[in-house]
Each structure stands twice: as structure tokens, then as C-alpha cells.
CSV table of C-alpha atoms and ligand atoms in Angstrom, one decimal:
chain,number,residue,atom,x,y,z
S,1,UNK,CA,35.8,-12.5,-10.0
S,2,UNK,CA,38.1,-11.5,-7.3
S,3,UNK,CA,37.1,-13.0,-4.1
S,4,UNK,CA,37.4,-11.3,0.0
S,5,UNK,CA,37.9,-13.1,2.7
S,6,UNK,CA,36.5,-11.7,5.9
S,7,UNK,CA,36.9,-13.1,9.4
S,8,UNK,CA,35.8,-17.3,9.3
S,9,UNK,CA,32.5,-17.4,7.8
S,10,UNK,CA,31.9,-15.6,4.3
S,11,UNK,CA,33.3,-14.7,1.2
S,12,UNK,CA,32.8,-11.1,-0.5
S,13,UNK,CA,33.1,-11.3,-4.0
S,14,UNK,CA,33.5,-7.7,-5.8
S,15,UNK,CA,32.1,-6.8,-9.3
S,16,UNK,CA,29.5,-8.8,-9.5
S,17,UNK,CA,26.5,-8.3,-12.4
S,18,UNK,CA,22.9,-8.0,-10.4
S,19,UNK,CA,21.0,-7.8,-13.7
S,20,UNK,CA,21.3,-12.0,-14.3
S,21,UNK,CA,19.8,-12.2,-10.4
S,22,UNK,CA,16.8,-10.6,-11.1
S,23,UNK,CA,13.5,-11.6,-12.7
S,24,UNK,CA,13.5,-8.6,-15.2
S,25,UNK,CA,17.4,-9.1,-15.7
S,26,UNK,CA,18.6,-5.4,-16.1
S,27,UNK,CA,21.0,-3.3,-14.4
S,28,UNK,CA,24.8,-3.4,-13.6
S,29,UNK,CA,27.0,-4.5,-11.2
S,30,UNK,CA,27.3,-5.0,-7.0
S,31,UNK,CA,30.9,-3.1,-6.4
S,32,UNK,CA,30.7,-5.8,-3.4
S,33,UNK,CA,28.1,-8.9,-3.5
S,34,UNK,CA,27.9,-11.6,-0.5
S,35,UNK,CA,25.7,-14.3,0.5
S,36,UNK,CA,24.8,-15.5,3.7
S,37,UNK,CA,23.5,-18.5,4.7
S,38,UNK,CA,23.1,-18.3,8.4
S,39,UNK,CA,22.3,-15.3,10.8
S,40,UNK,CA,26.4,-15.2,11.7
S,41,UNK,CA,26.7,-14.5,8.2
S,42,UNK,CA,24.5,-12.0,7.7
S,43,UNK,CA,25.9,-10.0,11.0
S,44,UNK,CA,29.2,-10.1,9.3
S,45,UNK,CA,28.5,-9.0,6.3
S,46,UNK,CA,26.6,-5.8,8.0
S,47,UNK,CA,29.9,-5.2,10.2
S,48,UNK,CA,32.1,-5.5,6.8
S,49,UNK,CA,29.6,-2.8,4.9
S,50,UNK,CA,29.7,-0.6,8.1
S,51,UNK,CA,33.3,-0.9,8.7
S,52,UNK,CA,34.2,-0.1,5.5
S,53,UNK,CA,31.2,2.4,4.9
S,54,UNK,CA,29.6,0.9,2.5
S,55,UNK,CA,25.7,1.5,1.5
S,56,UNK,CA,24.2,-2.1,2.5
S,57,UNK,CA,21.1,-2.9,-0.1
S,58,UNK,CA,19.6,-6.2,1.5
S,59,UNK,CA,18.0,-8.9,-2.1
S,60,UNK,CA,15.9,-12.2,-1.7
S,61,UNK,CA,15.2,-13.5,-4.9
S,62,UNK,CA,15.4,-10.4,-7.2
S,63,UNK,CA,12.0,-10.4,-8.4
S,64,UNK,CA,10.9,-7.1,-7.2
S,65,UNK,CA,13.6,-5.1,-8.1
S,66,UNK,CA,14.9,-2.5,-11.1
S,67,UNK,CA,18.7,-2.1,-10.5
S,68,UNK,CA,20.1,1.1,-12.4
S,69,UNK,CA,22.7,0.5,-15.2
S,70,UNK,CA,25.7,1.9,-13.0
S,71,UNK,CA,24.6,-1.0,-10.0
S,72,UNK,CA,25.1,-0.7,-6.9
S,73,UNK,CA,27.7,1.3,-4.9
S,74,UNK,CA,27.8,-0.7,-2.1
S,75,UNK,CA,27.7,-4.3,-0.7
S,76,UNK,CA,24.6,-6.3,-1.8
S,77,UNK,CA,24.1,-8.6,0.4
S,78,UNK,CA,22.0,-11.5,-0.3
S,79,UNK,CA,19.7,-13.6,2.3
S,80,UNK,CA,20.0,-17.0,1.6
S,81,UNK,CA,19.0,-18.5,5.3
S,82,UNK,CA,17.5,-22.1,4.8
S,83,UNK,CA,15.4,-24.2,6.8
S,84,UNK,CA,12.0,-25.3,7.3
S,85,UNK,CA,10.7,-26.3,10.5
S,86,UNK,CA,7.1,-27.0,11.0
S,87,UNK,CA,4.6,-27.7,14.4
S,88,UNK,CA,1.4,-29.3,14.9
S,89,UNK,CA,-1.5,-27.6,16.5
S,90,UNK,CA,-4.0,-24.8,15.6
S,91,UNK,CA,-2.5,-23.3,13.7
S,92,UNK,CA,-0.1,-25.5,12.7
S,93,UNK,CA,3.4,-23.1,12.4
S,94,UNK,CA,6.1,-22.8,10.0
S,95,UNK,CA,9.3,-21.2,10.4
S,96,UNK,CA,11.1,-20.6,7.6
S,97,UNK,CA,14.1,-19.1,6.9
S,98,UNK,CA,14.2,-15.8,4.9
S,99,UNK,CA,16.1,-17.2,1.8
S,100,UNK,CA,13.8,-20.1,1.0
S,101,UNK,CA,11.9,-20.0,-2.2
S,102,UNK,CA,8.3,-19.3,-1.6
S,103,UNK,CA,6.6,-21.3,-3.9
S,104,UNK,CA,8.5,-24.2,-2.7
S,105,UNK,CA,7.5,-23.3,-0.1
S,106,UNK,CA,4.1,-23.0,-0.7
S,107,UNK,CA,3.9,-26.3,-2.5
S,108,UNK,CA,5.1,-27.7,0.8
S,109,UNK,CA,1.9,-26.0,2.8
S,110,UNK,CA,-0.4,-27.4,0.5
S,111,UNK,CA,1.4,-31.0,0.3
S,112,UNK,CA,1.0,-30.9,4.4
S,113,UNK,CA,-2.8,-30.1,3.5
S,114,UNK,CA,-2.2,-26.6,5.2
S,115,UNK,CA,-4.3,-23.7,3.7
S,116,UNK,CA,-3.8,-20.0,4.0
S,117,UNK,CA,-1.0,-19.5,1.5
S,118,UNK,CA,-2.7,-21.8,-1.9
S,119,UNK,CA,-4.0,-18.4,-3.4
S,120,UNK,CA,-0.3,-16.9,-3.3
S,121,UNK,CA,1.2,-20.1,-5.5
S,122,UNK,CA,3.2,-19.4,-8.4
S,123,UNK,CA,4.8,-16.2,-7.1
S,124,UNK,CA,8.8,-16.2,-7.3
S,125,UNK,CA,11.2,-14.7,-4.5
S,126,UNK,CA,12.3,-15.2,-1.1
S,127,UNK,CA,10.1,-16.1,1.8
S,128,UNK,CA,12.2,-13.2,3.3
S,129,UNK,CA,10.6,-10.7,0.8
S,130,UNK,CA,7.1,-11.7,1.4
S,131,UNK,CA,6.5,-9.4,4.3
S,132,UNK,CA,8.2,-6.3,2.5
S,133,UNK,CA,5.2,-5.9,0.4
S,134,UNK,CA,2.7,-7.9,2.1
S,135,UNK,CA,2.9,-9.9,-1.3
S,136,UNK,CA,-1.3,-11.5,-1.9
S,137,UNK,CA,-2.6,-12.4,-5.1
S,138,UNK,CA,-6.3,-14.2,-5.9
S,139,UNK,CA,-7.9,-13.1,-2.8
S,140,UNK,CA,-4.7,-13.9,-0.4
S,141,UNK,CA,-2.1,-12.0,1.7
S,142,UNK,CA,0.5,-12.9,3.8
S,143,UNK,CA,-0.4,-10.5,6.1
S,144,UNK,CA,-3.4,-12.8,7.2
S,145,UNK,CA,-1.1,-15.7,8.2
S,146,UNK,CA,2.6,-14.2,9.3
S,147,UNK,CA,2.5,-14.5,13.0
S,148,UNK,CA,6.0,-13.2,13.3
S,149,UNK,CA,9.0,-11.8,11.6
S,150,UNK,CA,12.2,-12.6,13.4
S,151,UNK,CA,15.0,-9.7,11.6
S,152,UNK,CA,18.1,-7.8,12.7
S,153,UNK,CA,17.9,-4.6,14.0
S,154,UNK,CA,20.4,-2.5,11.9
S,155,UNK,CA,19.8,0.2,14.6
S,156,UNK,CA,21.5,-1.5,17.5
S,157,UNK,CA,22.6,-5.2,16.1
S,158,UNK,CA,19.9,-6.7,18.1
S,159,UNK,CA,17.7,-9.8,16.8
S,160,UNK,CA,14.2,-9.1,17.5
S,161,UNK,CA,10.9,-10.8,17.0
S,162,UNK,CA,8.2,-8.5,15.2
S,163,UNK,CA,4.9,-10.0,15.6
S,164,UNK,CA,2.2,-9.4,12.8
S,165,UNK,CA,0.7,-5.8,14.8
S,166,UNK,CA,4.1,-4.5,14.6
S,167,UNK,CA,4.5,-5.2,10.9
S,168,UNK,CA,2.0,-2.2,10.0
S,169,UNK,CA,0.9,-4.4,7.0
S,170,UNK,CA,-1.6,-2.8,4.2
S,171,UNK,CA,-2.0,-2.8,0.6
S,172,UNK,CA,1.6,-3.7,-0.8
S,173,UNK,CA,3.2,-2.3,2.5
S,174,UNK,CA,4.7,-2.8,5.5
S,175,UNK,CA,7.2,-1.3,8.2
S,176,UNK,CA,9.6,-3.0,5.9
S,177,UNK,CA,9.2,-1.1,2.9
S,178,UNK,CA,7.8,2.5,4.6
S,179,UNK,CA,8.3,3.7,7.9
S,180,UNK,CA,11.0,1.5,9.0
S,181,UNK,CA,12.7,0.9,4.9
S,182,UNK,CA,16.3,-0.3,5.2
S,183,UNK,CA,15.8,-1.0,9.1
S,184,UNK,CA,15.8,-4.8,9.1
S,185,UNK,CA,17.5,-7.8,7.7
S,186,UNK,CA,14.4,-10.7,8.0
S,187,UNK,CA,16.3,-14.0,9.0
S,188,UNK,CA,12.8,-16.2,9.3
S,189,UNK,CA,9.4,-15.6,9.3
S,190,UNK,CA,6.8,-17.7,11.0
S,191,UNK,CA,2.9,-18.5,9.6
S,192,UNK,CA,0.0,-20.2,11.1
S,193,UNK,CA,-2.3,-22.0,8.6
S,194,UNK,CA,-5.1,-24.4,9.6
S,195,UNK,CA,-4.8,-28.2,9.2
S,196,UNK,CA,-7.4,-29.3,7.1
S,197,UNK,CA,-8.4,-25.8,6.1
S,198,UNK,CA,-10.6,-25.3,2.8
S,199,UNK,CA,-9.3,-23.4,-0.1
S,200,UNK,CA,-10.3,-20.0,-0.7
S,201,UNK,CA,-12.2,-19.4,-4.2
S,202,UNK,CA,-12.9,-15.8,-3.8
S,203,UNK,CA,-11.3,-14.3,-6.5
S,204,UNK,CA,-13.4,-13.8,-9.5
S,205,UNK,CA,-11.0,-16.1,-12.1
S,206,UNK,CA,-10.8,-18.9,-9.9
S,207,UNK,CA,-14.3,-18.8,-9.2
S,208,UNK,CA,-14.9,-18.9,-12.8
S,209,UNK,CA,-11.9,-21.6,-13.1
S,210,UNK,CA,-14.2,-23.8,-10.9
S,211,UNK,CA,-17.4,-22.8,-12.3
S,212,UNK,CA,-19.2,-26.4,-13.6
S,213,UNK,CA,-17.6,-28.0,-10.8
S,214,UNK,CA,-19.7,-30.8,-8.6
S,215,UNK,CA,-16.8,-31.4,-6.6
S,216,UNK,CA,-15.0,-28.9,-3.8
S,217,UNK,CA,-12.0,-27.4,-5.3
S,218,UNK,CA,-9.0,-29.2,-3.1
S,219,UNK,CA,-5.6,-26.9,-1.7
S,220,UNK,CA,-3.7,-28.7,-4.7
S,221,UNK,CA,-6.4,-28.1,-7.2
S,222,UNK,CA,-6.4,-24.3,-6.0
S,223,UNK,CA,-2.8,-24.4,-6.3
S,224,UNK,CA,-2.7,-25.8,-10.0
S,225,UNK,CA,-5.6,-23.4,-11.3
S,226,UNK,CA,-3.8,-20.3,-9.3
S,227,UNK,CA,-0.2,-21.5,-11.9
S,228,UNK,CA,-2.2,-21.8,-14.6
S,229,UNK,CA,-4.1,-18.3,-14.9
S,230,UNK,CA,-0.8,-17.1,-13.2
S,231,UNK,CA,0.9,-18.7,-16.8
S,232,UNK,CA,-1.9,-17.1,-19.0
S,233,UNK,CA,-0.9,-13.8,-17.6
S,234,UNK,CA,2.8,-14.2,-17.9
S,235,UNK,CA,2.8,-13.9,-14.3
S,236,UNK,CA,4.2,-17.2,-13.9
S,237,UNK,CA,7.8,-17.4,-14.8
S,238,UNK,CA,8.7,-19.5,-17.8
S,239,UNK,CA,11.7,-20.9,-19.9
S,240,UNK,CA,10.9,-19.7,-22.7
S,241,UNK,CA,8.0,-17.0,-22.4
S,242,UNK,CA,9.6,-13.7,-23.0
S,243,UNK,CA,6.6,-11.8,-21.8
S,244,UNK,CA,7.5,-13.6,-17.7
S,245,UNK,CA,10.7,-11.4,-18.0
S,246,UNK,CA,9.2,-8.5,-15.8
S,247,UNK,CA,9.5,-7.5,-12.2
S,248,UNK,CA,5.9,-8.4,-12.1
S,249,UNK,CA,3.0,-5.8,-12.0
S,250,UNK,CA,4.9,-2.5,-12.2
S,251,UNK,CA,2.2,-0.1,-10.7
S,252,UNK,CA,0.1,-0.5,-7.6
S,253,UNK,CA,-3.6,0.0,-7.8
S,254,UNK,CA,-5.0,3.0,-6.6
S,255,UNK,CA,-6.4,3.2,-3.8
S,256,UNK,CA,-8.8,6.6,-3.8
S,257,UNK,CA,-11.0,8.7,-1.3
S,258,UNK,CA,-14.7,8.7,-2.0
S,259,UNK,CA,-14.3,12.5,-3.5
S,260,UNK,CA,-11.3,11.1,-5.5
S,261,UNK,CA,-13.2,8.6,-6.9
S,262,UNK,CA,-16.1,10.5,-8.1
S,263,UNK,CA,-13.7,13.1,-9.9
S,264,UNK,CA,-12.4,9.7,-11.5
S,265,UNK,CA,-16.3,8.8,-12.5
S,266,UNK,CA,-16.9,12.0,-13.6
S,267,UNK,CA,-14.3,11.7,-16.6
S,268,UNK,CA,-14.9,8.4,-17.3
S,269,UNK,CA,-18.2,9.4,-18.0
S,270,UNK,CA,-17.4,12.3,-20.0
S,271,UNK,CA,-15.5,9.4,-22.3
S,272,UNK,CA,-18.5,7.0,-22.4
S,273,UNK,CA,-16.5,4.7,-19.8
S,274,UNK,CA,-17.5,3.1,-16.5
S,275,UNK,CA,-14.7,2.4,-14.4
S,276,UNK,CA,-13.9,-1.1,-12.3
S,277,UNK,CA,-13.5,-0.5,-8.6
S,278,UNK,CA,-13.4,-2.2,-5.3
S,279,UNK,CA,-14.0,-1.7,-1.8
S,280,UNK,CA,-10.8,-0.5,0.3
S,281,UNK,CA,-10.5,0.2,3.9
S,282,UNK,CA,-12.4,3.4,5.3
S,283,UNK,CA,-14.8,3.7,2.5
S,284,UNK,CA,-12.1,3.9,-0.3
S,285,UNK,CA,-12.1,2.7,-3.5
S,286,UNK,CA,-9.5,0.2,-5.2
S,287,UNK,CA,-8.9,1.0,-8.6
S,288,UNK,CA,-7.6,-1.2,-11.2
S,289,UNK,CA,-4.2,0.2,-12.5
S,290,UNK,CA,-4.3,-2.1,-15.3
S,291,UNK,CA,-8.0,-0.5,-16.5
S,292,UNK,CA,-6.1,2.7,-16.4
S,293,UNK,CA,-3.1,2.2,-18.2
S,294,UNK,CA,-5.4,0.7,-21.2
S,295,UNK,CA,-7.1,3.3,-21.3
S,296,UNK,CA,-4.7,6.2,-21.4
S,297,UNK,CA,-3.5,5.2,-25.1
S,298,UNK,CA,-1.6,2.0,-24.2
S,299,UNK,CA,-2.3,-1.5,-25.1
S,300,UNK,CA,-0.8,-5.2,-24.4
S,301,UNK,CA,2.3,-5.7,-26.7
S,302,UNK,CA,3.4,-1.9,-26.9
S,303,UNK,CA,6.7,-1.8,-27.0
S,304,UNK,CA,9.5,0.9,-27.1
S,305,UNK,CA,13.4,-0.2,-27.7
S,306,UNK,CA,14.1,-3.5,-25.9
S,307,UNK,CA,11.3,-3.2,-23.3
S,308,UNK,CA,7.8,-3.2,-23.7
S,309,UNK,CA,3.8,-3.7,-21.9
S,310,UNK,CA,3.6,-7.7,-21.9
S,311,UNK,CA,1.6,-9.0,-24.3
S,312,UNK,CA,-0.4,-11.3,-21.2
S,313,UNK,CA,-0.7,-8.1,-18.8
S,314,UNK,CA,-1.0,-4.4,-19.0
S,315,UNK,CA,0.9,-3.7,-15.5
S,316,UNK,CA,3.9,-6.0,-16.2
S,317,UNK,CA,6.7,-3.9,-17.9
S,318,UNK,CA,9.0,-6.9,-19.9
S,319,UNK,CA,12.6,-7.2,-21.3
S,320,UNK,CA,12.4,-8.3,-24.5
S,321,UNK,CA,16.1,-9.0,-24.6
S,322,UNK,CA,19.4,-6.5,-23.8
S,323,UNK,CA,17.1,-4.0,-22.2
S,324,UNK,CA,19.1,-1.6,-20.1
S,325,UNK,CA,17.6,0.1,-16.8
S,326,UNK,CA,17.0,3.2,-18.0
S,327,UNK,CA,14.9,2.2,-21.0
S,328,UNK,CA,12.7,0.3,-18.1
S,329,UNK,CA,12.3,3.3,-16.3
S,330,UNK,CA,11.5,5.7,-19.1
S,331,UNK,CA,8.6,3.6,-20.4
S,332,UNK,CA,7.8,3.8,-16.8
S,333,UNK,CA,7.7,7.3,-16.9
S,334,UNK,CA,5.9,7.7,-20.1
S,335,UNK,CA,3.3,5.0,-18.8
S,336,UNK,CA,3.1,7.4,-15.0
S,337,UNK,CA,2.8,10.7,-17.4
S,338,UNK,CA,-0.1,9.7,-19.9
S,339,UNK,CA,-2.1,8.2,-17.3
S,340,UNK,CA,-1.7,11.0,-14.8
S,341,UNK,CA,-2.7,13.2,-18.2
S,342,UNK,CA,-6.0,11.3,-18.7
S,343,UNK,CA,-7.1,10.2,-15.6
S,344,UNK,CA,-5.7,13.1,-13.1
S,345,UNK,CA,-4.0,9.9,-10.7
S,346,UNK,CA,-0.5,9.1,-10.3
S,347,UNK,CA,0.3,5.5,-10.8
S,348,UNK,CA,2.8,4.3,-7.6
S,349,UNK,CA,5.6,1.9,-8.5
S,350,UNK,CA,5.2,-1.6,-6.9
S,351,UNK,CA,9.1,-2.6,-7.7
S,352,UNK,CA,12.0,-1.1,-5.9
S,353,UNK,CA,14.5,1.3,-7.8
S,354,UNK,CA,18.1,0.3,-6.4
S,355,UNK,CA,20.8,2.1,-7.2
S,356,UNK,CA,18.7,5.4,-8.7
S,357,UNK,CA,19.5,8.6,-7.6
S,358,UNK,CA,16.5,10.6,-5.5
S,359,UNK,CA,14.6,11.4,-8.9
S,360,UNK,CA,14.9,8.2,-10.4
S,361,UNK,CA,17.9,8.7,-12.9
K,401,FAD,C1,6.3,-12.8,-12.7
K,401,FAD,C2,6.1,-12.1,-11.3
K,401,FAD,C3,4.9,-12.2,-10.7
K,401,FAD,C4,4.7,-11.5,-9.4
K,401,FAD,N1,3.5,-11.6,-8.8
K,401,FAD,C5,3.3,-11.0,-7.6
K,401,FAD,C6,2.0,-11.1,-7.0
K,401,FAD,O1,1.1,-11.7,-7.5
K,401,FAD,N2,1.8,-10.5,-5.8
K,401,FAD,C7,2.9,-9.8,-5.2
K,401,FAD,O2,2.6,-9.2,-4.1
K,401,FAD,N3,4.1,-9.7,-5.8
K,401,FAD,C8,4.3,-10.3,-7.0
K,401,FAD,N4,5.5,-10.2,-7.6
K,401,FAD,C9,6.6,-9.4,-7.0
K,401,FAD,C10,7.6,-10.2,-6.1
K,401,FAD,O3,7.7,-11.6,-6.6
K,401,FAD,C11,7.3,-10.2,-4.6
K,401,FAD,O4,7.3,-8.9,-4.2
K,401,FAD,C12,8.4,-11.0,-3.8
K,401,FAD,O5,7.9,-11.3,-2.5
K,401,FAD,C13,9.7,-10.3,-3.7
K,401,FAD,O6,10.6,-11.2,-3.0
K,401,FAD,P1,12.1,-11.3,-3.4
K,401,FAD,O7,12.7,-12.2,-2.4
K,401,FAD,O8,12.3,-11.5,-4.8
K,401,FAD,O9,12.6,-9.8,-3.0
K,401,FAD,P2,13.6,-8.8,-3.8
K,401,FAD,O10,13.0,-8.5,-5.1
K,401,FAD,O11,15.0,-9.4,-3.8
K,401,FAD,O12,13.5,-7.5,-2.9
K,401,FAD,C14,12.3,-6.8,-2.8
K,401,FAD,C15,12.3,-5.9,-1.6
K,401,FAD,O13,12.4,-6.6,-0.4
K,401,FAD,C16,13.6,-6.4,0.3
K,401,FAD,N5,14.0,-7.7,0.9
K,401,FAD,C17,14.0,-8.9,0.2
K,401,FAD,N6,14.5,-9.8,1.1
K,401,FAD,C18,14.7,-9.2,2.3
K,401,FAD,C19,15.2,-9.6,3.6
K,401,FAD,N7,15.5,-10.9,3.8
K,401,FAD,N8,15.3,-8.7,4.5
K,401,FAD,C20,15.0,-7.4,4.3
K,401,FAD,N9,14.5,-6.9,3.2
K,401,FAD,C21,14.4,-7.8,2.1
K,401,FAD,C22,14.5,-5.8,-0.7
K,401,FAD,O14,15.4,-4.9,0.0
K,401,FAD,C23,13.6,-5.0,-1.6
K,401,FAD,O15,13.2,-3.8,-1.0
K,401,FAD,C24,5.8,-10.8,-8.8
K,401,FAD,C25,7.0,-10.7,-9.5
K,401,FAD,C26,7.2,-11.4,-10.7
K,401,FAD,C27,8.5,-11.3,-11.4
């Protein structure tokens, strides 16, 4: 693979496939690809793409991404910042670069008896993509534990530190990924968990993973059950188990207004069919996408071509091997179509579409 060299830090390498670094392993190829290990690096490589006017796409760990069959354009530029540093008090903080693994990370947390993160074991990526998303699972967020997200301003070059009220964190969103999308590099983010801190059992399978037990449920313990439902769903990846080949869930859940909710009751009644939902901020309602997608005609296992609904979990969209992009995105679009047909609401996309034009082809 032919290789730049630019100024003393960093080499560019040119033609390089993005499918094999993602989790669902689609999609062609970087024109240019670098990775940067340290915050020099990652300046540079933003001066080369400028300088050379290239689109800039910023990756962690590819696990929330659908890259197109033609690639990417531009320069994908990788953040692979390391480093852990940790300090005592209340909270105790963490500041971690952007391109550590998370559930390393994680594991480290709970090893250091730490709690705030134990709910959120098990998912892959970059600690640098957790704030995009405000990634939570089993009752968790980030959101409740990021103090501050130190990222370069694209705008001006400058470094700033964005504490968690600037972050604009919700439901699967952020600054990062709305308002401010493509603003920021993140170089490390910072989280405060509590020494000594009990787990949280407030998601209904770990509450029933625990049911029976005499004992408190320890961080590790939380951590092992969180893997192993994560693992019955496929939602854990592993060697092996085709059905973990996914970007993870491929639709958010709903989140409707009390009048959009009752027009959703309404037809489920007319079908004979109660529908699941939660509380949401400002008297919304959280609606399970996965409840809709089995019931608009789809089941676990359906598959079309090379790609398919895992067999473990309705949202997860899987490669069963030599899937191309555009096969991922049209069972996407069949899935967004049938369920807007029967249920009148428009499934959003939790992944991110890179190298798509506007309309998704
Ligand atoms: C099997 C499986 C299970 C999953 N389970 C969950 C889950 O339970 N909950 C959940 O919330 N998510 C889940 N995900 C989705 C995904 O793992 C998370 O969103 C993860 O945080 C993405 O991190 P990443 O480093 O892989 O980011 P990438 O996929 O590389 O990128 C995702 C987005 O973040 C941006 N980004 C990444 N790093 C940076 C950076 N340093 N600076 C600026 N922007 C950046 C990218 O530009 C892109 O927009 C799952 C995915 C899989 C495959």
C-alpha cells in the first residue's frame, strides 16, 4: 500500500479498505487513511486533509458505522490517542484518551471497584466515540458520568475543554453527532465514578439475572451478567458468531409525543396488540423499535442476499458473509418502509452512513 510521508510525525497510507475496520465489515476503500497516536498527530493530519482539500471523516473503533461500497473520498483519519490516567477523590477521575478500547476500559473501572460505567460492559469502540452517541445500555449512559470532553476545534485549530452541559447529551445524541456534527476531533474524555459505588440493577434482564440471589450483585458480577445477555443477543462480539457481525442496533427507539403515542395505541388496538413503552423526558413515550420491526412482517433470522435481521436481535442488521453496502442499506430501507406502512412512524438510523450521498445511495 503506497505510503506518504508528511512533515516528522505520521504516515498517510492511500487506498486503504475501511470494510475489515469495521464491526459490520462492508464498504470500500479510504482514498487516504492515517492514524494518529498523539494530539500532534491528529493536528497534522487535519492540516494535510485541509491543505490538500480533502473531506476529513474522523473513525474510533468502527463499530457504529456503514461505509458505502465506493469508500471514502477523502482522508479517514483514525484516533488512536492512548493513555489512562486515573485520580483519587469523589469522584474518583479518569482521563482517557480517545482511542482506548472502551470495554478495556471499562474492565479497568470495575477492577478499581469504580461504578458508573459496569452497565455499559461488553460494548466495542473507542472511548472517543462514547460521547457521539451518548452510547448507555442496561439502565446506563455515559452522559451521567463524562465530566469533560477535551476535542479540537476544527473551526479555529483550538483545543478546548467541553464540559458535560455543553455536550447537549440526550437519547443517542449529542453536539457531536447533531448540532455541532463534524466540528470536533475528541482527544480524551474525562469520567467521575464513585469509589466503592454499588452496581446498578435497574434494567429489567439483569434484575431478572439476579433474581434468587441472597447476596448483593458486585461491579464484576454486574459486569459478567451485562457480557453474558450482551452474548445471548449477539450484541457481544464473537469469533465465531456470525449473527455479532452488525453495527449493533440499526434503528433508534422512538421517542413519541403523548398525541403520537395514542395514534400508535389506537392501531395496535385495531390489531388485537398492546404496545411496550416507556417514560421519556416531557411526558413522552419511548417506544421499543425492536416491538415494531416484529411486528410489521419481519422476524429474527430474515434474511435477503448476504445480509439479514440477526437471529439474537430484531434491530441488529448482520453480514452473513461478502455483504456489500448497499445490500445493508436496502434491507434498511425495506425494514424503514414496512414499518412506517404499519405503524405510521419512521424508524431513525442509530449508525452513521459514510461515504453516501445526501439520499443515502
Ligand atoms: C455488537 C454491537 C453492540 C453495540 N451495542 C451498543 C449499545 O449497547 N449501546 C450503544 O450506545 N451503542 C452500541 N453499539 C454502537 C457502538 O459500539 C457505539 O456507538 C460506539 O461508542 C462507537 O464507537 P466507535 O469508536 O466504534 O465509533 P465509530 O463507529 O468509529 O464512529 C461512530 C461516530 O463517532 C464519530 N467518532 C468516533 N470517534 C471520534 C473521535 N475521536 N472524535 C470525533 N468523532 C468521533 C465518528 O465520526 C462517527 O460519527 C454497538 C455496536 C455493536 C457492533
Amino acid at each position: 500500500m503506497p505510503t506518504i510521508y508528511w512533515g516528522v510525525f505520521m504516515n498517510i497510507q492511500e487506498n486503504v479498505a475501511l470494510g475489515p475496520l469495521t464491526t459490520l465489515q462492508v464498504g470500500g476503500p479510504a482514498r487516504y487513511f492515517v492514524e494518529a497516536t498523539t494530539v500532534d498527530e491528529v493536528r497534522e493530519s487535519v492540516e494535510y486533509a485541509c491543505s490538500h482539500n480533502l473531506p476529513l471523516f474522523v473513525m474510533g473503533g468502527g463499530s457504529n458505522l456503514v461505509v458505502s461500497d465506493k469508500g471514502w473520498p477523502g482522508m479517514v483519519l483514525k484516533v488512536g490517542i492512548s493513555g489512562i490516567n486515573h485520580y483519587h477523590g469523589n469522584p474518583v477521575v479518569f482521563e482517557v484518551g480517545a482511542g482506548e478500547d472502551w470495554d478495556q476500559f471499562v474492565a479497568m473501572t470495575v477492577a478499581h471497584h469504580c461504578s458508573g460505567l459496569e452497565c455499559l460492559s461488553g460494548i466495542p469502540g473507542s472511548v472517543g466515540g462514547t460521547p457521539v452517541q451518548n452510547v448507555g445500555a442496561y439502565g446506563q449512559e455515559v452522559s451521567e458520568t463524562i465530566q469533560s470532553v477535551e476535542a479540537l476545534d476544527l473551526k479555529d485549530g483550538e483545543v478546548r475543554e467541553l464540559f458535560r452541559e455543553d455536550c447537549g447529551f440526550s437519547y443517542r445524541a449529542s453536539i457531536f453527532n447533531t448540532s455541532e456534527r463534524g466540528r470536533y476531533v475528541i482527544l480524551r474524555v474525562d469520567y467521575g465514578l464513585k469509589h466503592g459505588g454499588e452496581p446498578r440493577i435497574a434494567y429489567a434482564d439483569l434484575k431478572k439475572y439476579f433474581a434468587g440471589w441472597t447476596t448483593a450483585p458486585t461491579l464484576a458480577e454486574t459486569r459478567e451478567a451485562v457480557r453474558q445477555i450482551r452474548a445471548s443477543k449477539a450484541m457481544l462480539i464473537t469469533a465465531g458468531d456470525e449473527d455479532s457481525r452488525s453495527a449493533g442496533s440499526f434503528f433508534k427507539n422512538p421517542v413519541l409525543t403523548p398525541a403520537q403515542h395514542e395514534a400508535l395505541q389506537k392501531r395496535a388496538s385495531q390489531r388485537n396488540l398492546q404496545i411496550p413503552s416507556y417514560p421519556a423526558l416531557d411526558s413522552q413515550r419511548k417506544v421499543p423499535a425492536a416491538w415494531l420491526v416484529e411486528n410489521s412482517g419481519f422476524s429474527r433470522g430474515y434474511t435477503r442476499g448476504h445480509v439479514g435481521i440477526s437471529r439474537k436481535h430484531a434491530l441488529a442488521i448482520v453480514n452473513h458473509g461478502g455483504a456489500t453496502a448497499a445490500e445493508v442499506v436496502d434491507l434498511k430501507n425495506e425494514i424503514q418502509a414496512r414499518v412506517e406502512e404499519v405503524w405510521a412512524v419512521r424508524l431513525e438510523m442509530e449508525p452513521v452512513l459514510v461515504g453516501f450521498g445526501p439520499s443515502g445511495d
